[in-house]
Structure formats: C-alpha cells, structure tokens
Short mmCIF file of C-alpha atoms in Angstrom, two decimals:
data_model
loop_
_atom_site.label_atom_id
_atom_site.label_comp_id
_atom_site.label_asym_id
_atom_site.label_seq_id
_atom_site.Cartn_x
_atom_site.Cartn_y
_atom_site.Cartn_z
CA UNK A 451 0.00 0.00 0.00
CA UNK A 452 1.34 3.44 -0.69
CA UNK A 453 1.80 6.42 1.95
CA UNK A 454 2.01 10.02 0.56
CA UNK A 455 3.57 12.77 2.85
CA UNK A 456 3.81 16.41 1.91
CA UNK A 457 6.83 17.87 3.25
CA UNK A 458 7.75 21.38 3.68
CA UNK A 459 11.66 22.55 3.10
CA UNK A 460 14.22 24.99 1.73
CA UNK A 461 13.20 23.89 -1.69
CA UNK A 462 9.61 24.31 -0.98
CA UNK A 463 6.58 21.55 -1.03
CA UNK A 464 7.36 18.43 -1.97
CA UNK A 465 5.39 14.85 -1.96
CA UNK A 466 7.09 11.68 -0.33
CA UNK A 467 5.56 8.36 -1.40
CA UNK A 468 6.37 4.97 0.16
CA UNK A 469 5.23 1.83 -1.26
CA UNK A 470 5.10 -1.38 0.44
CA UNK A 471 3.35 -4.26 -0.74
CA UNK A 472 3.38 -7.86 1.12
CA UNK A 473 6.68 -8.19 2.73
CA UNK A 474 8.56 -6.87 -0.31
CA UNK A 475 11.70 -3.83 0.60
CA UNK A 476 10.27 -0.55 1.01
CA UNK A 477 10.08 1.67 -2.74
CA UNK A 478 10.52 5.46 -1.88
CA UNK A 479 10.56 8.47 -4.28
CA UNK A 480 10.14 12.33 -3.81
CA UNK A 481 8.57 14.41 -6.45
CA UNK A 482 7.56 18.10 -6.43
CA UNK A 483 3.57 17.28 -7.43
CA UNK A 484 1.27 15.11 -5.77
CA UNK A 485 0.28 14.12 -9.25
CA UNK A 486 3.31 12.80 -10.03
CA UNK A 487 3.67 10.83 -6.68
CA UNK A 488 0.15 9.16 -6.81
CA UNK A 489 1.11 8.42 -10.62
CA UNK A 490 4.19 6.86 -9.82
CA UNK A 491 2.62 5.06 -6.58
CA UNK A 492 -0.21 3.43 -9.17
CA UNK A 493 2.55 2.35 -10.84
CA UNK A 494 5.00 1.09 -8.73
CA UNK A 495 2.17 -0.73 -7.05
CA UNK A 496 0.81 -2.76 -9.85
CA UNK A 497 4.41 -3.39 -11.24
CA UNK A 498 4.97 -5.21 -7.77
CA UNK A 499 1.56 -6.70 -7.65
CA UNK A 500 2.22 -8.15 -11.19
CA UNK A 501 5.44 -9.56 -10.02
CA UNK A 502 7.86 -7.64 -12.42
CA UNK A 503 11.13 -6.07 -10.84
CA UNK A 504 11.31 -2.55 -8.86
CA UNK A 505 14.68 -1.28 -7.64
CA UNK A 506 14.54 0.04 -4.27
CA UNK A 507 16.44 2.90 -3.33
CA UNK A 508 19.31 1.19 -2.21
CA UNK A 509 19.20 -0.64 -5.65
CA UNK A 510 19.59 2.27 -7.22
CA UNK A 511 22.76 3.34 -5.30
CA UNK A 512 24.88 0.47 -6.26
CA UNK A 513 26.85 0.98 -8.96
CA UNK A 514 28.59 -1.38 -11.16
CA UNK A 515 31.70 -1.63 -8.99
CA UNK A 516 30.32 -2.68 -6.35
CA UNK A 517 29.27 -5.64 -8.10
CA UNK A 518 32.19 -6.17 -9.19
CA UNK A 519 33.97 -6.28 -6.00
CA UNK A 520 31.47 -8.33 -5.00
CA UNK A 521 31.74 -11.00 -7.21
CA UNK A 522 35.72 -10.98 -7.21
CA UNK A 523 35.47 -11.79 -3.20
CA UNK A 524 32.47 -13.84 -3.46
CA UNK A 525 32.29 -15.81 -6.65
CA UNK A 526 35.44 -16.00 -8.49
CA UNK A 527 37.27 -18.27 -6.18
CA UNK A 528 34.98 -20.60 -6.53
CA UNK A 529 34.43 -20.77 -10.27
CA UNK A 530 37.84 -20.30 -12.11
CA UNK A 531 41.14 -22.53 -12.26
CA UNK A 532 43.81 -19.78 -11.25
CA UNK A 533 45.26 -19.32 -14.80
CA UNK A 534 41.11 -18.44 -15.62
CA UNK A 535 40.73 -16.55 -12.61
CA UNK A 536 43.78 -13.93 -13.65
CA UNK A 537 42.13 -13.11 -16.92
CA UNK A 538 38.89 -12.35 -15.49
CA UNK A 539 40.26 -10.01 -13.08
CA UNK A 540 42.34 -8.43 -15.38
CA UNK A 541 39.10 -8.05 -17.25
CA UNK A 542 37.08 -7.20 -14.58
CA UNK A 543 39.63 -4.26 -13.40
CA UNK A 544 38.59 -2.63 -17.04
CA UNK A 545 34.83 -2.94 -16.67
CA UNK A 546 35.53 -1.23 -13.02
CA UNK A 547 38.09 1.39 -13.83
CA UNK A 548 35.29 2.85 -16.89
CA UNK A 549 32.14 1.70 -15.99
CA UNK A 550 32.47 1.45 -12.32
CA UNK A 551 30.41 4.43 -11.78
CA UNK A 552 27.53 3.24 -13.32
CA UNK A 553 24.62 2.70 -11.31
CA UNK A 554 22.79 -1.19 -11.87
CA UNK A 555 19.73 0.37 -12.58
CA UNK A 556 21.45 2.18 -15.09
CA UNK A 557 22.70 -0.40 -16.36
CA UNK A 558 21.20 -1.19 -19.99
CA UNK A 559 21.97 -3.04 -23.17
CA UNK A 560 23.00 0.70 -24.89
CA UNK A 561 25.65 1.74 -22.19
CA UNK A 562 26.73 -1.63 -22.53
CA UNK A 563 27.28 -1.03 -26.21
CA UNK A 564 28.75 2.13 -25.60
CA UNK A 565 31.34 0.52 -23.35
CA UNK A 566 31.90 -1.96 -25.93
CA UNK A 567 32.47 0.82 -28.79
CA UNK A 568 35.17 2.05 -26.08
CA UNK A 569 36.86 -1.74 -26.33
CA UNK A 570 36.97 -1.62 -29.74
CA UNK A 571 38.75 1.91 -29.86
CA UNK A 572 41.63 0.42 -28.00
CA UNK A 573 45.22 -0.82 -28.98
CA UNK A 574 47.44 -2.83 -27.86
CA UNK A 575 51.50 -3.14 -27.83
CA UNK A 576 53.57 -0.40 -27.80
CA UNK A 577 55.55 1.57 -30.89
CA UNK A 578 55.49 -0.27 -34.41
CA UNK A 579 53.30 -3.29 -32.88
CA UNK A 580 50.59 -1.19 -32.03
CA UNK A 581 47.08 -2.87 -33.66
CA UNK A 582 43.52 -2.44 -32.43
CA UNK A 583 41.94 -4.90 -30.17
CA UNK A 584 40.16 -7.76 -31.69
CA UNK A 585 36.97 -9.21 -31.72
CA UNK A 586 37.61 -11.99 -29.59
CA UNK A 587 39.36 -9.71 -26.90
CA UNK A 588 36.02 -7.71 -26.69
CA UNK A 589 33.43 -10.76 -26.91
CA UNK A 590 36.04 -11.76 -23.47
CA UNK A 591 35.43 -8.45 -21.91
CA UNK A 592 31.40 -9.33 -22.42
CA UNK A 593 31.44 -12.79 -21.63
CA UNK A 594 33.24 -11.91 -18.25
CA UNK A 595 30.87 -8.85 -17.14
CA UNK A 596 27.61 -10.78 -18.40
CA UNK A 597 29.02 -13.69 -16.17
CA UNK A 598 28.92 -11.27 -13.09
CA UNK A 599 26.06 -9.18 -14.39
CA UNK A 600 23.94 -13.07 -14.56
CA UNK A 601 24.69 -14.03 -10.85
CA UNK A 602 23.71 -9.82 -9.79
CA UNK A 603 20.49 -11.47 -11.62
CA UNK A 604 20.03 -14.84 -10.57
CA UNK A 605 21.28 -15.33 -6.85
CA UNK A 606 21.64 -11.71 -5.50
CA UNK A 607 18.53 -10.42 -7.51
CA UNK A 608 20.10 -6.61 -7.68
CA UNK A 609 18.99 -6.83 -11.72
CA UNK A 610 15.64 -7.82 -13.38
CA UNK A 611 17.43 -9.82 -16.28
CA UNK A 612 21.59 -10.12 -17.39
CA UNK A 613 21.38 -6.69 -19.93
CA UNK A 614 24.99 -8.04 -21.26
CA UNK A 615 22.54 -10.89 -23.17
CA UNK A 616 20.95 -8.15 -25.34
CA UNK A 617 24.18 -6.97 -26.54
CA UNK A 618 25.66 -8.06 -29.59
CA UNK A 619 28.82 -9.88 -30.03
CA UNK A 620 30.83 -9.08 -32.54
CA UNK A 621 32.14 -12.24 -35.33
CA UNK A 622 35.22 -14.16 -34.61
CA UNK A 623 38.41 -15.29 -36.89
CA UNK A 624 38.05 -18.87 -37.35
CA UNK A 625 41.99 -19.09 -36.61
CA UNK A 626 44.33 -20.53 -39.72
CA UNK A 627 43.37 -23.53 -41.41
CA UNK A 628 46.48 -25.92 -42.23
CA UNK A 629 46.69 -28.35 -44.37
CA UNK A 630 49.92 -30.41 -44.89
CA UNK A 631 51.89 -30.39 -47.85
CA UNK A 632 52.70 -33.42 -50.19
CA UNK A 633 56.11 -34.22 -48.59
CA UNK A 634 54.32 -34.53 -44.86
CA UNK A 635 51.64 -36.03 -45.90
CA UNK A 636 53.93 -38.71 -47.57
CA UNK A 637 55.92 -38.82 -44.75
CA UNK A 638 53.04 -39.04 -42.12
CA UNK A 639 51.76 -41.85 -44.15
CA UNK A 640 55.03 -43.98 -44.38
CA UNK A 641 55.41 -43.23 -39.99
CA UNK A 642 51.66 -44.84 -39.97
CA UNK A 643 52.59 -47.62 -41.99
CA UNK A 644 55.99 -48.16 -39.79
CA UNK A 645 54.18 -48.19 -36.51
#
C-alpha cells in the first residue's frame, strides 16, 4: 500500500511516497507534485503486484563496482582454475576502472554497447606493434561482465534480467586452417605404416 507525505523545506513543497506491498523492501521516491507521486505510486504498485522487478532505493545506489567487488570476493574463487581466474580479473579491473560508476539500474543493453564501442577503440602493444583490439578480446570483456552481471540477476537479484545478453557480439576469426603439404603427408603416411 502506498503512503504520501507532503513535506515542507528549503526547496519548498514536496510529496514523499512509500510503497510497500506484502513483505517486499520498502520503494521510496520524492517528487515536487502530488500528481506525479500518486502516478508513480499506481505504478509502482501494480508493477509489484504483477510480479515484475522494482529497484529500491538502495538498488539504485549500487553501482557497477560494487558488483564487481562483489563478485571478485564472493564468486570468483569458486568458479575459475587460477590461470582463468587472472584473466577475469584483469578483465574485470577494465569494466571497473570505466564503468564502475555506473549505477545497476542504469545499467542497460545501450551503455553496454557504448562501453563496448570504447573496447573496440583500443590498442594494444607499444611503438610499431601497435594494432587495435580484436573481436575476440572484446566478446572476453562481455562474456566476463555478463558472467557477473547473470549471478547480480540470478542469486543476489540486484537486476531484473543479465542486460549483457541483449548486446551483440561481434564475429570471430576462425583461426588458420592448415593443411599439410605433399612431402608430410607422404611422410606421415610412411610413420603410420611403420608403426
């Protein structure tokens, strides 16, 4: 059920609504009309009466990095062989260090893409060996945050769905095809017969 409370301030009247239905975290929003809050309340009410996912306030304080920490202490030891784990840090420390800021209920599919656009501007090596990231590197940097981004979904329920699944992944090489020449074939041949 939803609570209204006008409040007087500095910045003048405003409307505080609190929404509570059956047990579920307290939703709570301030808006300058009493339109807006009993609009909002309607809404917020039926959303959680239909079972779809609200953010709470606190939801919508946690940002990205967070998660991330989270998941490094939490689930990482538990998932990766130590060679695995390194990667996914190193990953990890990328998604944090530009996209740790971003709130989770902020996070979408298009800042996602936007970060992604930002993976594929990269290069790496230094002087003449300079080249631009590849499509592999970034579909790693995707698999790695939609891996965090699914358990934030699944077990700790801080996102309605894993946005990294909406995002596109980009083609991969499918690496050099070898075939052996006459000479090793003829000799791989006469080694089968010898054995």
């Amino acid at each position: 059920m939803a609570s209204i409370d006008k409040r007087e301030g500095p910045r003048g009247i405003t409307y505080r609504v609190r929404v509570r239905l059956r047990g579920e975290a307290e939703r709570v929003r301030t808006f300058r009309r009493k339109t807006d809050a009993e609009l909002w309340a309607k809404k917020i009410e039926s959303d959680l009466g239909h079972g779809l996912y609200v953010p709470t306030t606190a939801d919508r304080r946690r940002t990205l990095a967070e998660l991330i920490d989270k998941f490094i202490a939490e689930q990482l030891p538990i998932r990766e062989r130590r060679a695995d784990e390194r990667n996914v840090k190193r990953t990890l420390a990328w998604w944090k260090e530009h996209a740790g800021f971003v709130t989770l209920d902020k996070l979408t599919p298009q800042t996602i893409a936007g970060f992604r656009s930002q993976l594929l501007a990269r290069t790496v090596g230094s002087g003449d060996k300079r080249k631009p990231v590849t499509q592999a590197t970034v579909n790693r940097y995707l698999a790695a945050l939609s891996a965090v981004c699914k358990w934030a979904w699944k077990e700790l329920q801080w996102l309605p769905a894993n946005p990294v699944l909406s995002v596109g992944k980009g083609p991969e090489s499918t690496g050099v095809i070898r075939y052996l020449s006459d000479d090793e074939r003829k000799a791989l041949l006469e080694a089968c017969k010898a054995s």
